[in-house]
Structure formats: structure tokens, C-alpha cells
Tab-separated table of C-alpha atoms in Angstrom:
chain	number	residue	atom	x	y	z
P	1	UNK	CA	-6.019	14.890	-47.574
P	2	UNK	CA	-2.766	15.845	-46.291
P	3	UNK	CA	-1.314	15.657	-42.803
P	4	UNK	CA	1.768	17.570	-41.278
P	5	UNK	CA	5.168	15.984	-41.043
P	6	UNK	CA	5.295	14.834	-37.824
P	7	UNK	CA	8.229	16.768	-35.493
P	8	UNK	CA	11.026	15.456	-33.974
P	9	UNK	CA	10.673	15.746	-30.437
P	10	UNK	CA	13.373	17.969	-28.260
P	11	UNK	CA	14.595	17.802	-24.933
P	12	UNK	CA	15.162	21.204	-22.426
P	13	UNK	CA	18.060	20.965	-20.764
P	14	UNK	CA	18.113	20.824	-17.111
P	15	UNK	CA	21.450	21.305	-16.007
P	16	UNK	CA	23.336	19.209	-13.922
P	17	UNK	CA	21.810	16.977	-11.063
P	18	UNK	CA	21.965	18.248	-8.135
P	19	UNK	CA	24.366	17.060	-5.024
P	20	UNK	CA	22.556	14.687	-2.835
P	21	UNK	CA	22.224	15.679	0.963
P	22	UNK	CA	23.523	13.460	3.488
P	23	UNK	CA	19.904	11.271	4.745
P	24	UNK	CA	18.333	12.366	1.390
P	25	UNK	CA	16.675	10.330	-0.568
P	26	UNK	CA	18.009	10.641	-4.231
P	27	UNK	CA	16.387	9.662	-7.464
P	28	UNK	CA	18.196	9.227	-10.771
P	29	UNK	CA	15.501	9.493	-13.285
P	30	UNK	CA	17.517	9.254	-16.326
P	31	UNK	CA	18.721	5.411	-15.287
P	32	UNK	CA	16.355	2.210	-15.818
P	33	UNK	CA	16.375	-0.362	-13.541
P	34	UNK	CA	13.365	-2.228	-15.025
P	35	UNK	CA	9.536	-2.955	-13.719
P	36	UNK	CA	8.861	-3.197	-10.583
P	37	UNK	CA	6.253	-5.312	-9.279
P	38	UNK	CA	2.917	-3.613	-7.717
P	39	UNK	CA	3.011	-6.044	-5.260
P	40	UNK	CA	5.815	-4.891	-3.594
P	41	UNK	CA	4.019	-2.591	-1.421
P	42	UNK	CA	2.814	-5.389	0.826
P	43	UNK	CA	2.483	-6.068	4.455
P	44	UNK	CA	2.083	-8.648	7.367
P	45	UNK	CA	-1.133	-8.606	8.795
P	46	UNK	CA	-3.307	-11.279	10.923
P	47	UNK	CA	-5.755	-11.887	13.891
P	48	UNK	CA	-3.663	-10.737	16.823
P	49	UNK	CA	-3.742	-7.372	15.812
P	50	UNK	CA	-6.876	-5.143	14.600
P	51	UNK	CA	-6.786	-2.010	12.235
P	52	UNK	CA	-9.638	-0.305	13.764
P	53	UNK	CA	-11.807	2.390	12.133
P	54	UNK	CA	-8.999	5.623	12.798
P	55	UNK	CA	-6.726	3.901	11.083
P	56	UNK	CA	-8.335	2.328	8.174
P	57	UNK	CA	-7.990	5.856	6.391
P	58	UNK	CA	-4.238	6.050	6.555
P	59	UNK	CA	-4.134	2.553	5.384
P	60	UNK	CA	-5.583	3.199	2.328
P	61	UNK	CA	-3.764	6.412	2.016
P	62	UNK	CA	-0.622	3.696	2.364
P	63	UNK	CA	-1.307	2.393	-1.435
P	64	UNK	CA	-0.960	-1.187	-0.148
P	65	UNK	CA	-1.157	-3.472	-2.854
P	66	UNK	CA	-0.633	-6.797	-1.266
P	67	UNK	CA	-2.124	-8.215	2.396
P	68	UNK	CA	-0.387	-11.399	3.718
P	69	UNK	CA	-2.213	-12.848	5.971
P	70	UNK	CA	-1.590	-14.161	8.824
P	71	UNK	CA	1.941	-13.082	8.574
P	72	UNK	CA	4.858	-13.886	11.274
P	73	UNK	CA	4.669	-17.167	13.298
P	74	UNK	CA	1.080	-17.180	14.478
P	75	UNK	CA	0.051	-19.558	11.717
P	76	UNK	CA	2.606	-21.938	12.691
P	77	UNK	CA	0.909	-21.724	15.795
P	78	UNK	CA	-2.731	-21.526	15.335
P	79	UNK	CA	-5.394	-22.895	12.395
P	80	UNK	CA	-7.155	-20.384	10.609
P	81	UNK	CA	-10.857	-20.144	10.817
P	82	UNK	CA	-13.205	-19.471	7.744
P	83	UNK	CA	-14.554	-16.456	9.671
P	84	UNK	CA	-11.127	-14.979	9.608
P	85	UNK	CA	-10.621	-15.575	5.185
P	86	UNK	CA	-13.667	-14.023	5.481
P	87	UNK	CA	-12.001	-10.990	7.400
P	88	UNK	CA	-8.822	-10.836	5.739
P	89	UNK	CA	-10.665	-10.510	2.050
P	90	UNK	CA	-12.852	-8.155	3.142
P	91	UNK	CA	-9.846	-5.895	4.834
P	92	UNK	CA	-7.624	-6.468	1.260
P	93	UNK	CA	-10.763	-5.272	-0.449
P	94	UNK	CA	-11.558	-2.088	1.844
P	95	UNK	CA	-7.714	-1.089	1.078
P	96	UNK	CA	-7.355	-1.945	-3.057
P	97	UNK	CA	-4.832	-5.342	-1.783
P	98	UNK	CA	-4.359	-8.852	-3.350
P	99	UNK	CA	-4.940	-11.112	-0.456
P	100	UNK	CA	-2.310	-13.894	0.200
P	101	UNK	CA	-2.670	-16.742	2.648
P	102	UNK	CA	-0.528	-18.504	4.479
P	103	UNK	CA	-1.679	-22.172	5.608
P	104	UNK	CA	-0.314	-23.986	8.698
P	105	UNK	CA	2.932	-26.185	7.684
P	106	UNK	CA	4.150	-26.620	11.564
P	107	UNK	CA	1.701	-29.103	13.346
P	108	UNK	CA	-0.552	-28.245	10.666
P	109	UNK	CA	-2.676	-30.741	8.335
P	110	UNK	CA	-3.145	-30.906	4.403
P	111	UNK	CA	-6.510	-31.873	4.801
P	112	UNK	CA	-7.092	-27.826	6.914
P	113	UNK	CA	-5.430	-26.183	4.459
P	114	UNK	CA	-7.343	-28.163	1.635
P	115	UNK	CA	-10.300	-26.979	2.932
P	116	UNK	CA	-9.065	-23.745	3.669
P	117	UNK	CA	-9.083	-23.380	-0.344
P	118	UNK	CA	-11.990	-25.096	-0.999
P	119	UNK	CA	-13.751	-22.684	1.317
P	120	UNK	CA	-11.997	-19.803	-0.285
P	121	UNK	CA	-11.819	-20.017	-3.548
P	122	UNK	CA	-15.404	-23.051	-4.538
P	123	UNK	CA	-17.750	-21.951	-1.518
P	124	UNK	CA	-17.289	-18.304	-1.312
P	125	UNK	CA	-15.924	-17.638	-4.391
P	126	UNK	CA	-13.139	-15.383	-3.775
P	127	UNK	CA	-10.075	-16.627	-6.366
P	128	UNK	CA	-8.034	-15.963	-3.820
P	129	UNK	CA	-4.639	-16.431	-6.324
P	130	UNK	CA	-1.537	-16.077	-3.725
P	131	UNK	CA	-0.882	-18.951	-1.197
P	132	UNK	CA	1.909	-20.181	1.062
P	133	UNK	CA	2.539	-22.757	3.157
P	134	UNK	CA	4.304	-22.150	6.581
P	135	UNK	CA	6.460	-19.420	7.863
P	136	UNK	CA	10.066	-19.444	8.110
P	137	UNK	CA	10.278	-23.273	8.768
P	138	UNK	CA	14.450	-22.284	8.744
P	139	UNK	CA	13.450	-21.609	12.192
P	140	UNK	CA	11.299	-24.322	13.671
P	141	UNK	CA	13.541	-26.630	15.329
P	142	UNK	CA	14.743	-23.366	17.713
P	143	UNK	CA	11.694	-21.016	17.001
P	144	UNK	CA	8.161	-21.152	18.980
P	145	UNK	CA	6.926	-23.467	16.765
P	146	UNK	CA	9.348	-25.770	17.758
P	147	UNK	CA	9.386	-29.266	15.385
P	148	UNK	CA	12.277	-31.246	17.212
P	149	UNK	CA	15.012	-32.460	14.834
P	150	UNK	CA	13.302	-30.368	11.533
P	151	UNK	CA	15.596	-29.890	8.627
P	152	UNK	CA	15.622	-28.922	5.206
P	153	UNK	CA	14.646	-32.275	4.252
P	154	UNK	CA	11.440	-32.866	5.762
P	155	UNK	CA	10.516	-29.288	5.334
P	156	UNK	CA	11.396	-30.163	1.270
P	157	UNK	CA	9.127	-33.152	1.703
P	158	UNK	CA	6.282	-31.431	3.353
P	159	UNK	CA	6.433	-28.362	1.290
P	160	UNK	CA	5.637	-30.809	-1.594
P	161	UNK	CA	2.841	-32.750	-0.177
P	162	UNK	CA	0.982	-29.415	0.829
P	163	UNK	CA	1.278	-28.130	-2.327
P	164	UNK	CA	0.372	-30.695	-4.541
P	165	UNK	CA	-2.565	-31.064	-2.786
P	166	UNK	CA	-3.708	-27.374	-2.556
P	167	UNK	CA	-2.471	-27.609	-6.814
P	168	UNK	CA	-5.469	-30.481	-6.898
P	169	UNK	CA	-8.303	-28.593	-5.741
P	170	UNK	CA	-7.107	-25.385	-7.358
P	171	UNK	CA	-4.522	-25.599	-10.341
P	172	UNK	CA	-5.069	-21.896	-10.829
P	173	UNK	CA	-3.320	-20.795	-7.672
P	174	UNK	CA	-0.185	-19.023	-7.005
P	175	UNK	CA	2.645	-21.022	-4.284
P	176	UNK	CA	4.459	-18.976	-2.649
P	177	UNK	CA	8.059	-20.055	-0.636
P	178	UNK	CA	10.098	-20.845	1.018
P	179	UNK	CA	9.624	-17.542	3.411
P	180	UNK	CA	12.970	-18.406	5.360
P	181	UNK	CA	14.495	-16.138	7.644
P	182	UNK	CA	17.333	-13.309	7.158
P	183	UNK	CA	18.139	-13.926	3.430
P	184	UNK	CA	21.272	-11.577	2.603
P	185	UNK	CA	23.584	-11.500	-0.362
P	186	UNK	CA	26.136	-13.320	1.690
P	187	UNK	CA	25.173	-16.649	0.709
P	188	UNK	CA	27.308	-18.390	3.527
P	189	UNK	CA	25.424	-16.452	6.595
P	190	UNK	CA	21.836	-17.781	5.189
P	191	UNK	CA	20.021	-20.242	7.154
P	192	UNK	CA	21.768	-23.656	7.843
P	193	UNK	CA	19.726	-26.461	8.434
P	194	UNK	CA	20.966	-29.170	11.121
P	195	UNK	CA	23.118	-30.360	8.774
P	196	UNK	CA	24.576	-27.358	7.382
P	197	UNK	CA	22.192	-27.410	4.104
P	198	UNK	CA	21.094	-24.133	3.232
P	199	UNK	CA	17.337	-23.834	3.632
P	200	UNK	CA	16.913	-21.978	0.154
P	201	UNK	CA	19.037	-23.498	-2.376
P	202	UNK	CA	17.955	-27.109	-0.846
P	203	UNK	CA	14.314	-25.767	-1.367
P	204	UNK	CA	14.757	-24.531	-4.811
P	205	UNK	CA	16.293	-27.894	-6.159
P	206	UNK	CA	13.276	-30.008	-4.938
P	207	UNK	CA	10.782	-28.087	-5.251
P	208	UNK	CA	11.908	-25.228	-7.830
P	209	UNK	CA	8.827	-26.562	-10.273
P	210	UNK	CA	6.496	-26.256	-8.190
P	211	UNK	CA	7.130	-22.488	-6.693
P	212	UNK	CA	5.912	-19.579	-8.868
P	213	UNK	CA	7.119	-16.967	-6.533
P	214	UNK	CA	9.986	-17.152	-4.574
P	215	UNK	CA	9.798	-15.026	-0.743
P	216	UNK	CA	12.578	-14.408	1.911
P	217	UNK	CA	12.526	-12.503	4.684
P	218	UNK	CA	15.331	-9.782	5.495
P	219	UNK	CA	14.478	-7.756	9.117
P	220	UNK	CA	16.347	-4.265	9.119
P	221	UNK	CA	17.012	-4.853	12.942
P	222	UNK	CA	18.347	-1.664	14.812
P	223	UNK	CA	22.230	-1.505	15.509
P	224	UNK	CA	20.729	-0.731	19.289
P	225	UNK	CA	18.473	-3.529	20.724
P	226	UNK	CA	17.757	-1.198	23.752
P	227	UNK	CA	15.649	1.124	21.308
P	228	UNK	CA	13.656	-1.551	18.628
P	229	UNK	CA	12.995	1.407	16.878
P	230	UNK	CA	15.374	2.201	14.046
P	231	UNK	CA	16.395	5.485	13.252
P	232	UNK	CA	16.063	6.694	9.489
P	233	UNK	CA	19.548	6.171	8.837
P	234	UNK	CA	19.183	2.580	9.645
P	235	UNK	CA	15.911	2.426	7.181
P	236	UNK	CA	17.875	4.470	4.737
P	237	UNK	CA	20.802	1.870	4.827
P	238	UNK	CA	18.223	-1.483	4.346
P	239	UNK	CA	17.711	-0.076	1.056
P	240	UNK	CA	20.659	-0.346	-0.075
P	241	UNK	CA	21.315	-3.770	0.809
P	242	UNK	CA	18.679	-5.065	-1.233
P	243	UNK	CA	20.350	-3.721	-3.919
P	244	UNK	CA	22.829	-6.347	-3.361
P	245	UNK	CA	20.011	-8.738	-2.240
P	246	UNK	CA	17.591	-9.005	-5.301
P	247	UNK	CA	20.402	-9.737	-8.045
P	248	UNK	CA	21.901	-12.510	-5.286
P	249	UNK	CA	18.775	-14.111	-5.043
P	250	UNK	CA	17.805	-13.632	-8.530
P	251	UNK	CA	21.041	-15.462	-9.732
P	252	UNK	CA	20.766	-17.864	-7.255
P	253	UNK	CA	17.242	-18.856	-8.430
């Protein structure tokens, strides 16, 4: 038997790439950045707010690949229930997510968010693989959750105790952190602790073996505080600041 020789493929050319509009979005094919994770289309969701059934549609339209829940401050502020893991899996299911939890760190115990897990991931079974403990403790000695006197320090300290224990019942898990507040590539604006120690780098040293996925925050605020709502310029502009961003933090880790 005899096969043909194979041919070389060839390449149509396509002229020269066209001028990019001013507010356009422009995509240079030809240039490789790398993978990209699928979990980067993520969001913040939790019990104060409630997707009802209008909505659901678009959400799934969305492509969202990754439901952290609860996000923002309100688990700093209240204990999840097992009736609400029970909600927030079912939600990440209806919409093709990866659920991740956040456990209370501020006023919270390591015996609730033990059990948390053990409900999660022994009783119902769900292998729930992304956790993380607190939300932006960079801001609880000024923030509503308010821990008088709370510094990189302790948060180092607590961080650790939480996760060893959650690592106990559950080896297999995912920790997720520090989640501090407005990371940018300008290393001195970061969050300062009382003492001037910046929240991330502090974390990293202590508890850098113990963290499998490192998250910061970064809010796009609008140049207008009258109007919250930013104009597409402003959206346009946050993305290029991550591209100084992710190789900051990247080296930095």
C-alpha cells in the first residue's frame, strides 16, 4: 500500500491589520500570550442578592465558569448555613460554574468552617475543590468587619490555623488567598498593615506553602463618584492595567 506525500501547508495572505478605532476593542491574533485559565470568567455572588428565574437565562448565556460564593464582606459578617452550600452548588450547577467558598475568618470559628467542609464535601458529597478563608482582611481594622488593632500578623497566624484545619478533613482541597484589597502594579500603594507591612508579600512568606492559588482584588472605580457607573472607556482602560498587574504579581509571587 502506498499513501500520498503529505503537503506542506500554505498560508493566504491577508493584508495588513487593520487601524484600530478609538473605544475598539482590538485583537492581535498572530501574538501568543499563553493559556488562559477557564476560571477567569468568575463572579461574586451570595445570599443578599437573588438571580431570579428572568435572569437565570442570561446567566448562562454569560459562560460563567467560576461562582464565589458569598463574595464581598458579608461572610465576614455572617456564618453560612448548610441550606445556603446547598443553594450556591445547585446555582454553579444550573450555570456550568466551579463553586468556591469562602468561610468566615473575621469573628468567625475553625470549628464552622470545619464543618462547613465536612458538610460539603463527606455528607453531601459535593467535592467542592475551591475554598477561601476571609475577605479582604487588609481591611478589617477600618472596614465593617471591624477587628480592632488587626494586622498582617495575626491575619498570617489565623490564615494558617484555618487552613490547616480545613487541609485535615479534606487534603484534596484547593486554598485560596489572601483576597486583599486594590492590588496594582505599584507595589508601594498596596495595602499597608498598621505597621506599614504589606498585606501580600507578608502573606506569601508565611504562608506561601500552603496557598495553591493566589487572589487580589482590583475595583475599576469610576473617575466620577457622583455616577458609580463607569463609562466604557473607564472598563476599556481596567484592561489594560492588568496587563501591568498579572506579570507584577506573578513576579512578586
Amino acid at each position: 500500500a502506498c499513501t500520498a506525500a503529505p503537503v506542506a501547508p500554505t498560508l493566504a495572505p491577508v493584508g495588513t491589520a487593520p487601524e484600530p478605532k478609538p473605544g475598539a476593542l482590538f485583537i492581535d491574533a498572530a501574538r501568543a500570550l499563553g493559556p488562559i485559565s477557564p476560571y477567569v470568567f468568575g463572579t461574586n455572588y451570595g445570599p443578599w442578592t437573588f438571580l431570579n428565574a428572568g435572569a437565570r437565562p442570561k446567566a448562562k448565556e454569560a459562560g460563567l465558569t467560576l461562582l464565589r460564593y458569598p463574595g464581598g464582606n458579608w461572610g465576614d459578617l455572617n456564618d453560612l448555613m448548610e441550606y445556603q452550600i446547598d443553594e450556591a452548588v445547585a446555582l454553579a450547577r444550573e450555570l456550568g460554574a466551579e463553586p468556591l467558598i469562602s468561610v468566615r475568618l473575621a469573628n468567625g470559628s475553625i470549628e464552622n468552617a470545619v464543618n462547613l467542609l465536612k458538610y460539603a464535601n463527606q455528607t453531601r458529597k459535593y467535592n467542592i475543590k475551591y475554598w477561601s478563608i476571609g475577605n479582604e482582611p487588609s481591611l478589617y481594622a477600618q472596614g465593617s468587619a471591624l477587628v480592632e488593632g488587626y494586622d498582617t500578623s495575626l491575619y498570617n497566624q489565623d490564615w494558617r490555623q484555618f487552613a490547616e484545619a480545613l487541609r485535615a478533613v479534606d487534603p484534596t482541597i484547593k486554598l485560596v488567598g489572601p483576597d486583599t484589597h486594590q492590588f496594582t502594579a505599584n507595589f508601594l500603594s498596596n495595602p499597608k498593615d498598621l505597621n506599614g507591612k504589606d498585606w501580600l508579600q507578608e502573606f506569601l512568606k508565611v504562608n506561601g506553602d500552603l496557598v495553591d492559588g493566589v487572589a487580589v482584588h482590583r475595583y475599576p472605580f469610576p473617575k466620577d463618584l457622583q455616577n458609580p457607573i463607569p463609562t466604557k472607556a473607564e472598563l476599556l482602560a481596567s484592561s489594560q492595567e492588568w496587563d501591568q498587574i498579572i506579570p507584577a504579581l506573578r513576579k512578586l509571587i
